[in-house]
Short mmCIF file of C-alpha atoms in Angstrom, two decimals:
data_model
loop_
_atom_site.label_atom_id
_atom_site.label_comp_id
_atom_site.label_asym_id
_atom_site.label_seq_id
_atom_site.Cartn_x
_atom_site.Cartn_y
_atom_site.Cartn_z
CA UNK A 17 4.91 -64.56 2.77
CA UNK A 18 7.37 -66.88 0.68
CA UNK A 19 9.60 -69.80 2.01
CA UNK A 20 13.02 -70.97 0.47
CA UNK A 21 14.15 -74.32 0.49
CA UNK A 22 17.75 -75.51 0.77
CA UNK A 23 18.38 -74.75 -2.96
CA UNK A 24 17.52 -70.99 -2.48
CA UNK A 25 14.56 -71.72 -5.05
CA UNK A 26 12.13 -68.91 -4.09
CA UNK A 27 8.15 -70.16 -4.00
CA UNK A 28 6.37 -70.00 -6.76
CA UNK A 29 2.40 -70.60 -6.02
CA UNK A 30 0.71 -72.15 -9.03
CA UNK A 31 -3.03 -71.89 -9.34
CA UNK A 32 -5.79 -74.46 -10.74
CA UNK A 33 -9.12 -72.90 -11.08
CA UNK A 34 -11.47 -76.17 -11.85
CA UNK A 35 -14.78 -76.78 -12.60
CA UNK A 36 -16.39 -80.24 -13.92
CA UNK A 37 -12.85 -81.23 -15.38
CA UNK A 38 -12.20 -84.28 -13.34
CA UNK A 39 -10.72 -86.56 -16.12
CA UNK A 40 -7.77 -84.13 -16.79
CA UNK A 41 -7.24 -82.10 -13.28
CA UNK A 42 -5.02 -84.88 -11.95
CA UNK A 43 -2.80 -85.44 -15.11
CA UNK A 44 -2.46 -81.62 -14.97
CA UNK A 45 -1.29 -81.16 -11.08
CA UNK A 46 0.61 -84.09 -12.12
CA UNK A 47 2.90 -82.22 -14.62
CA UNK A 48 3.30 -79.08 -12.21
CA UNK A 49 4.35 -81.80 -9.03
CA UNK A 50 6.78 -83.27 -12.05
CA UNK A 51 8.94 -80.07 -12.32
CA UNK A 52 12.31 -79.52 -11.68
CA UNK A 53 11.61 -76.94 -9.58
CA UNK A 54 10.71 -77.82 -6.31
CA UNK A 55 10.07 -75.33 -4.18
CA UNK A 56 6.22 -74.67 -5.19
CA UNK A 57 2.66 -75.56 -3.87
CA UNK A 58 0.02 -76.18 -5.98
CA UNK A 59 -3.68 -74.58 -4.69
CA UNK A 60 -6.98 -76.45 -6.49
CA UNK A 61 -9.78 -74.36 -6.21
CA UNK A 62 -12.58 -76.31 -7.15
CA UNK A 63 -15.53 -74.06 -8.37
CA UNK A 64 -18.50 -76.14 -7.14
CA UNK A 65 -17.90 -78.96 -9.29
CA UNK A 66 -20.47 -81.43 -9.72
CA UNK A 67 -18.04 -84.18 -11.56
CA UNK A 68 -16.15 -86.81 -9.32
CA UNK A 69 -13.86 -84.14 -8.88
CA UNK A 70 -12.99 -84.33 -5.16
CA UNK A 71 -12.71 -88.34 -5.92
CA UNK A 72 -9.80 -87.84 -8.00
CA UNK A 73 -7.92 -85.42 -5.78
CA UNK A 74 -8.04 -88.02 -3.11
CA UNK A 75 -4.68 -89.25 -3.95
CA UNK A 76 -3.12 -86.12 -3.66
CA UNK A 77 -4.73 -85.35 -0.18
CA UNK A 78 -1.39 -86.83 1.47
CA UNK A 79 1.07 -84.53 -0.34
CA UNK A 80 1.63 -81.44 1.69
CA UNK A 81 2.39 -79.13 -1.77
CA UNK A 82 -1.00 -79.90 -2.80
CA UNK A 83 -3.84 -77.88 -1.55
CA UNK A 84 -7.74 -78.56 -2.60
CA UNK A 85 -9.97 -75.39 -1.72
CA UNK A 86 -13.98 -76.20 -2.34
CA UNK A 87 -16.38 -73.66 -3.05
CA UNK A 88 -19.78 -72.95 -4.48
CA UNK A 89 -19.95 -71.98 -8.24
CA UNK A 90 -19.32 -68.58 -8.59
CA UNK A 91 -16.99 -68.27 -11.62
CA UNK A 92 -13.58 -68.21 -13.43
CA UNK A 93 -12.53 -64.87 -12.01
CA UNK A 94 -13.58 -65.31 -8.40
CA UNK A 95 -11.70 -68.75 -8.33
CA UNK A 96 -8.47 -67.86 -9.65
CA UNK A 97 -8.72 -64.81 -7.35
CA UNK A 98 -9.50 -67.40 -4.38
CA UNK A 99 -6.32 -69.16 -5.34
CA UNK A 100 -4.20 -66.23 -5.37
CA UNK A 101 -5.21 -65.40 -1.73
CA UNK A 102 -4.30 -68.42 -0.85
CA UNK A 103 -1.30 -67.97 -2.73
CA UNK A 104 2.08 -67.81 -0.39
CA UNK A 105 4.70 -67.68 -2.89
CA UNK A 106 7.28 -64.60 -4.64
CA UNK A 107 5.96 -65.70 -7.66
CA UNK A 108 2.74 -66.88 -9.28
CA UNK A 109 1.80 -69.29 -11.87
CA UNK A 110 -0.91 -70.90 -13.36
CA UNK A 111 -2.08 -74.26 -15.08
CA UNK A 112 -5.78 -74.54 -16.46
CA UNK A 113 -7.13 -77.64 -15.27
CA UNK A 114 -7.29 -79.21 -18.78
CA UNK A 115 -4.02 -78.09 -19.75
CA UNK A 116 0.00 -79.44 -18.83
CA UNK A 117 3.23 -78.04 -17.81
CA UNK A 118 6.50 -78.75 -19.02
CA UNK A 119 8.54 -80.48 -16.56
CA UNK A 120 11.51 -77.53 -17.26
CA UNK A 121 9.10 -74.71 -17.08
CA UNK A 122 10.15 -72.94 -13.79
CA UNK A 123 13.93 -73.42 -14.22
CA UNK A 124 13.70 -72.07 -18.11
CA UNK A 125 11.20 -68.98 -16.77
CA UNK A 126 12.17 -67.86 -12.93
CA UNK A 127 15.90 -66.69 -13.82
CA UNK A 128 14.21 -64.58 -16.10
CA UNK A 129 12.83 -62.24 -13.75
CA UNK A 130 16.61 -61.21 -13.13
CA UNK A 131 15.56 -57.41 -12.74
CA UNK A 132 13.18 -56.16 -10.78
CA UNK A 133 10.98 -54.89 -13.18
CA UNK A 134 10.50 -57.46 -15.17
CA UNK A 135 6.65 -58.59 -14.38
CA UNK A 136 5.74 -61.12 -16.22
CA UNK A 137 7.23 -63.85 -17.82
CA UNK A 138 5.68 -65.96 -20.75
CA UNK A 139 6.53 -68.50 -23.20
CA UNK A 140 5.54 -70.48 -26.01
CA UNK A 141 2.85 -73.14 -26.38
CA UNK A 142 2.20 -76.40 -27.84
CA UNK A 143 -1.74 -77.77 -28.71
CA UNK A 144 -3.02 -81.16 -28.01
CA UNK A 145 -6.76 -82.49 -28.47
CA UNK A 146 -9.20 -83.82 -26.05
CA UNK A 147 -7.24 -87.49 -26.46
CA UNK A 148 -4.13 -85.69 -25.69
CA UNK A 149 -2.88 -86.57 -29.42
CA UNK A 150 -0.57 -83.05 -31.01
CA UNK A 151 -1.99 -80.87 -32.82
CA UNK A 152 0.34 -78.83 -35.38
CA UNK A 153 -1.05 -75.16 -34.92
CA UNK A 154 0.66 -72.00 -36.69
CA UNK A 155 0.92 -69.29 -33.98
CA UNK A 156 -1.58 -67.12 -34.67
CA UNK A 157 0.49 -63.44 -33.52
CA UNK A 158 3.91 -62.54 -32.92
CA UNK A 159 5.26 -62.45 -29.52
CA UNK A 160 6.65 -59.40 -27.75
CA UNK A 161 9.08 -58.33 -24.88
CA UNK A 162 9.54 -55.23 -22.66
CA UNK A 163 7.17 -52.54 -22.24
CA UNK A 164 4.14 -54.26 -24.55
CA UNK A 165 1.35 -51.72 -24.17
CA UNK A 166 1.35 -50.81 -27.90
CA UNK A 167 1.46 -54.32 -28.95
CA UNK A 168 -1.04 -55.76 -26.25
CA UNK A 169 -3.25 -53.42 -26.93
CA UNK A 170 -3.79 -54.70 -30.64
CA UNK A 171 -4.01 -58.36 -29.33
CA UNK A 172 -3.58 -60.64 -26.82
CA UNK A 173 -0.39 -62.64 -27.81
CA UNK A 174 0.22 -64.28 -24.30
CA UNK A 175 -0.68 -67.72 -23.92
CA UNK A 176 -2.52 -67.57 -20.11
CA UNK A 177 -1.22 -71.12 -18.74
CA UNK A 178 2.84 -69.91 -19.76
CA UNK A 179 2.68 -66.75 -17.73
CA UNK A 180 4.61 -66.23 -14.47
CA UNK A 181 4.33 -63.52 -12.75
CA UNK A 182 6.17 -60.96 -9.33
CA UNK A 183 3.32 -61.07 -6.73
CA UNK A 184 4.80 -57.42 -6.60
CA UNK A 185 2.11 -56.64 -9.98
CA UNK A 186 -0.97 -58.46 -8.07
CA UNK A 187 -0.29 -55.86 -5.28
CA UNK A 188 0.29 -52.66 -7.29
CA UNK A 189 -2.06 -53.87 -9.99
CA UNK A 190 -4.74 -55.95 -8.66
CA UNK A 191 -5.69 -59.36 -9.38
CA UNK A 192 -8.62 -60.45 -12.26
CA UNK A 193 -11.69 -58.36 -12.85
CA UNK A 194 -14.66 -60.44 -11.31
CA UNK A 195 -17.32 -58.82 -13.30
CA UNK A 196 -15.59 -60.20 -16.55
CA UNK A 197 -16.72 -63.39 -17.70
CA UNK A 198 -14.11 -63.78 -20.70
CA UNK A 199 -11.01 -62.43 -21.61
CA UNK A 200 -9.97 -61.69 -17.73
CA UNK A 201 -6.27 -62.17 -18.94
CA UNK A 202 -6.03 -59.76 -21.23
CA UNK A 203 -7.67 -57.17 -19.26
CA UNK A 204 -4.88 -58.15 -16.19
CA UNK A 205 -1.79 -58.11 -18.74
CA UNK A 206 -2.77 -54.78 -20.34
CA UNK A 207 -3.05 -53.52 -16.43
CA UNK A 208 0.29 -54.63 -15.56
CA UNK A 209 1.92 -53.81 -18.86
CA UNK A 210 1.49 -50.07 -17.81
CA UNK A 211 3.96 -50.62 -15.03
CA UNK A 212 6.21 -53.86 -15.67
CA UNK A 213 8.22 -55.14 -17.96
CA UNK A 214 7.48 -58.64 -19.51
CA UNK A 215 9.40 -60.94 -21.06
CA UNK A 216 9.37 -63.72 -23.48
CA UNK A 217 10.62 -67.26 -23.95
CA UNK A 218 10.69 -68.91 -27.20
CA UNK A 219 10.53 -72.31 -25.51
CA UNK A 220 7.79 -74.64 -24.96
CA UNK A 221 6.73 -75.12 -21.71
CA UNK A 222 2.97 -75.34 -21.41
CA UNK A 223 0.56 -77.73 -23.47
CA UNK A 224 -3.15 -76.39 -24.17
CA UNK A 225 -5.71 -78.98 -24.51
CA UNK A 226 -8.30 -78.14 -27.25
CA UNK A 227 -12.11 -79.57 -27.31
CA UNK A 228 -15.15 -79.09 -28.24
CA UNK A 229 -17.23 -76.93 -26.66
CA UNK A 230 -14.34 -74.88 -24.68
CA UNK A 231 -15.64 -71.36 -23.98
CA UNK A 232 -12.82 -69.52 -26.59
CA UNK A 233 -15.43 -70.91 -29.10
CA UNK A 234 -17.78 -67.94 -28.20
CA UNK A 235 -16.36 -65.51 -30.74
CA UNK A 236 -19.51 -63.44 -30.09
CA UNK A 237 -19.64 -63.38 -26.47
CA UNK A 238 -15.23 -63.29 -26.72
CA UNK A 239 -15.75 -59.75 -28.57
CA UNK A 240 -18.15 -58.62 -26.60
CA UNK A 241 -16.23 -58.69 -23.58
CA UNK A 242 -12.83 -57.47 -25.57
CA UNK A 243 -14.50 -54.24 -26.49
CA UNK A 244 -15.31 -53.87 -22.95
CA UNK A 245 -11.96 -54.64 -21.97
CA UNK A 246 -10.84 -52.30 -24.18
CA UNK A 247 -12.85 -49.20 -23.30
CA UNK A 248 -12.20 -50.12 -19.74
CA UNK A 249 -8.53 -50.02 -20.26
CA UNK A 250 -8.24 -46.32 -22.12
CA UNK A 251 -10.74 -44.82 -19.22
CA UNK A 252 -8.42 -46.20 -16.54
CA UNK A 253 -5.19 -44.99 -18.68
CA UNK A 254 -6.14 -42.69 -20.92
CA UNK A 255 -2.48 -41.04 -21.61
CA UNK A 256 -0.71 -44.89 -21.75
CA UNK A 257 -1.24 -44.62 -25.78
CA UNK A 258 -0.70 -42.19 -29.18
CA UNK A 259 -3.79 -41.41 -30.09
CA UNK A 260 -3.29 -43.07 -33.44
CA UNK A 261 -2.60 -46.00 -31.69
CA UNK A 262 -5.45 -46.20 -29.52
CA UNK A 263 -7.58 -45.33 -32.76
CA UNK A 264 -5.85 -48.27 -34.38
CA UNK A 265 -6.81 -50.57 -31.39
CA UNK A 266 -10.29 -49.95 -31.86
CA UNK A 267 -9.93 -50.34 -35.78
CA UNK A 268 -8.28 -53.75 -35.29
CA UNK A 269 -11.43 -54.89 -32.69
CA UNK A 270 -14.06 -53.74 -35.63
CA UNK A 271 -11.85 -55.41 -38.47
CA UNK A 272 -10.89 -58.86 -36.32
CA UNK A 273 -15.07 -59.35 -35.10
CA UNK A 274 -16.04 -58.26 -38.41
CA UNK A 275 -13.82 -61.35 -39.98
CA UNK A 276 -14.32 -63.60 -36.94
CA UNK A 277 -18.37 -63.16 -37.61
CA UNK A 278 -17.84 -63.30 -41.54
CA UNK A 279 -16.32 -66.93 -41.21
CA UNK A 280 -17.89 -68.60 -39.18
CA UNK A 281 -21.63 -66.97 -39.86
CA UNK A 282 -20.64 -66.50 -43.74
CA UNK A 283 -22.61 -63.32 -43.04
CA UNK A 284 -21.67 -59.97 -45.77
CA UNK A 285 -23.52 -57.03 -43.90
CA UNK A 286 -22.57 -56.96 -40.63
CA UNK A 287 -18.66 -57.84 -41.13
CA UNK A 288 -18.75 -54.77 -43.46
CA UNK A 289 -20.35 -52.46 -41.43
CA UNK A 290 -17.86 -53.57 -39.05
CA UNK A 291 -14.88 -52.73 -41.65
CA UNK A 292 -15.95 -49.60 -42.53
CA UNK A 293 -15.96 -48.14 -38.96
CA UNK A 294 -12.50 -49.39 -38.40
CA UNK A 295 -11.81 -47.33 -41.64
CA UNK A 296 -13.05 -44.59 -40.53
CA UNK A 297 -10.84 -44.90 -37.53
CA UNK A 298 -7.79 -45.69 -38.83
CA UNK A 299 -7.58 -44.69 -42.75
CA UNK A 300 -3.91 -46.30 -43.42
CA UNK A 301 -4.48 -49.14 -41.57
CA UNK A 302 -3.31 -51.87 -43.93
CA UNK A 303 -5.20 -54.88 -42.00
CA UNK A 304 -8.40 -53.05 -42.62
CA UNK A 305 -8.21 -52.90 -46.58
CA UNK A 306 -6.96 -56.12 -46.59
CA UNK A 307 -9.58 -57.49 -44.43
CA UNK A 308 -12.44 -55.24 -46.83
CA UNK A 309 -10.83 -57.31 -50.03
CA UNK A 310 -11.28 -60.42 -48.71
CA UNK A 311 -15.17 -60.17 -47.36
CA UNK A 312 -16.13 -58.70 -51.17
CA UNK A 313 -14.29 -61.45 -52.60
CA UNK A 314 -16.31 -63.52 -50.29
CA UNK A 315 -19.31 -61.63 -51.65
CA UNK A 316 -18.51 -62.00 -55.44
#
């Protein structure tokens, strides 16, 4: 399936699921053609975009490493899935079509995967708005190597676009759920986490583009989809946790849609009906009282 060039750089396949983002998709191909890493194709799967889209790839149509793949709209999941068919190399990567690589991204995170359980390989992010000006964000969760279950399972610390991974975990694991319209990452890192190691680089190597309107500004319909994640998860592996862990999992999905919904709707009722279920899940959990102090000094 792979090829090696004269180097002895193994392919790595990176992936760019697009839809209506014509005025970044080239800068972002772009940065993944601009890596020190050679040996790597890039595979455009255009999800029936209605922008001038396919105009703007028409540069690129001459460069063999490029690859544009058209399709009707059928969403996120099924695209990136579509690329990863297409997909040829040991290893697979991905760049949102809004988003940049680092040009030392693949040299910092390939040698990584020195054993062969190691999975997945991540790293840390840097923000930039929709002018492409910085943005100085705190991370919002600590980051985590080796076997992760008990930490992914409280919350998604990965940043999508950084993450590398063995085609070995698309072929024992499977690839993205298509019936999930959000959160489709987490629900494929918890998956592999059960099996493969991942590890974790403190350097910067991807930039996310923030805007308005981006679809991580659903917190509703983002929760909704995490608690089915979640359930979906602990009926496919049901011995992978403690029980006090898994009962802390579902006290931290109460607790964090109870805040999310509390600051942004500046809503008292629901947020502590929320808090008191994760209570009742997890007694000691420290988040939770913290989180119930906060809302009632909201309140007061």
């Amino acid at each position: 399936m792979q090829s090696v060039n004269e180097t002895n750089e193994p392919l790595v396949s990176v992936v760019i699921a697009t839809f209506n983002m014509g005025q970044y998709l080239p800068a972002a191909i772009e940065s993944v053609l601009a890596q020190t890493w050679k040996n790597l194709e890039v595979i455009v799967v255009d999800d029936g975009s209605t922008d001038d889209t396919a105009d703007r790839l028409a540069k690129f149509s001459p460069i063999d490493r490029v690859r544009y793949v058209r399709t009707e709209n059928r969403g996120q999941p099924k695209a990136k899935n579509l690329g990863l068919t297409e997909a040829r190399g040991a290893f697979i990567a991905f760049c949102d079509a809004d988003d940049l690589w680092h040009s030392e991204k693949l040299r910092v995170q390939i040698p990584m995967f020195s054993s062969p359980d190691v999975g997945v390989v991540y790293s840390e992010v840097a923000y930039i708005d929709h002018k492409g000006a910085g943005i100085n964000k705190t991370r919002p969760y600590s980051r985590h190597s080796g076997h992760i279950t008990q930490q992914l399972v409280m919350k998604n610390f990965i940043p999508f676009g950084t993450a590398v991974i063995r085609r070995d975990c698309i072929e024992k694991n499977g690839a993205f759920d298509e019936t999930l319209p959000m959160g489709i990452d987490w629900d494929l890192w918890l998956r592999y986490s059960v099996d493969w190691k991942f590890k974790y680089s403190s350097e910067i190597t991807y930039t996310y583009r923030i805007w308005p309107g981006q679809m991580s500004n659903n917190y509703r319909g983002r929760y909704k989809n995490a608690f089915r994640i979640l359930h979906k998860f602990l009926n496919l592996y049901p011995d992978a946790l403690p029980a006090t862990i898994t009962d802390r999992a579902w006290a931290d999905m109460y607790i964090s849609r109870a805040m999310a919904i509390a600051s942004a709707e500046k809503t008292f009722a629901e947020p502590l009906k929320d808090i008191l279920i994760g209570l009742r899940l997890a007694p000691a959990y420290r988040p939770a009282w913290r989180s119930l102090a906060k809302l009632v000094l909201r309140k007061v």
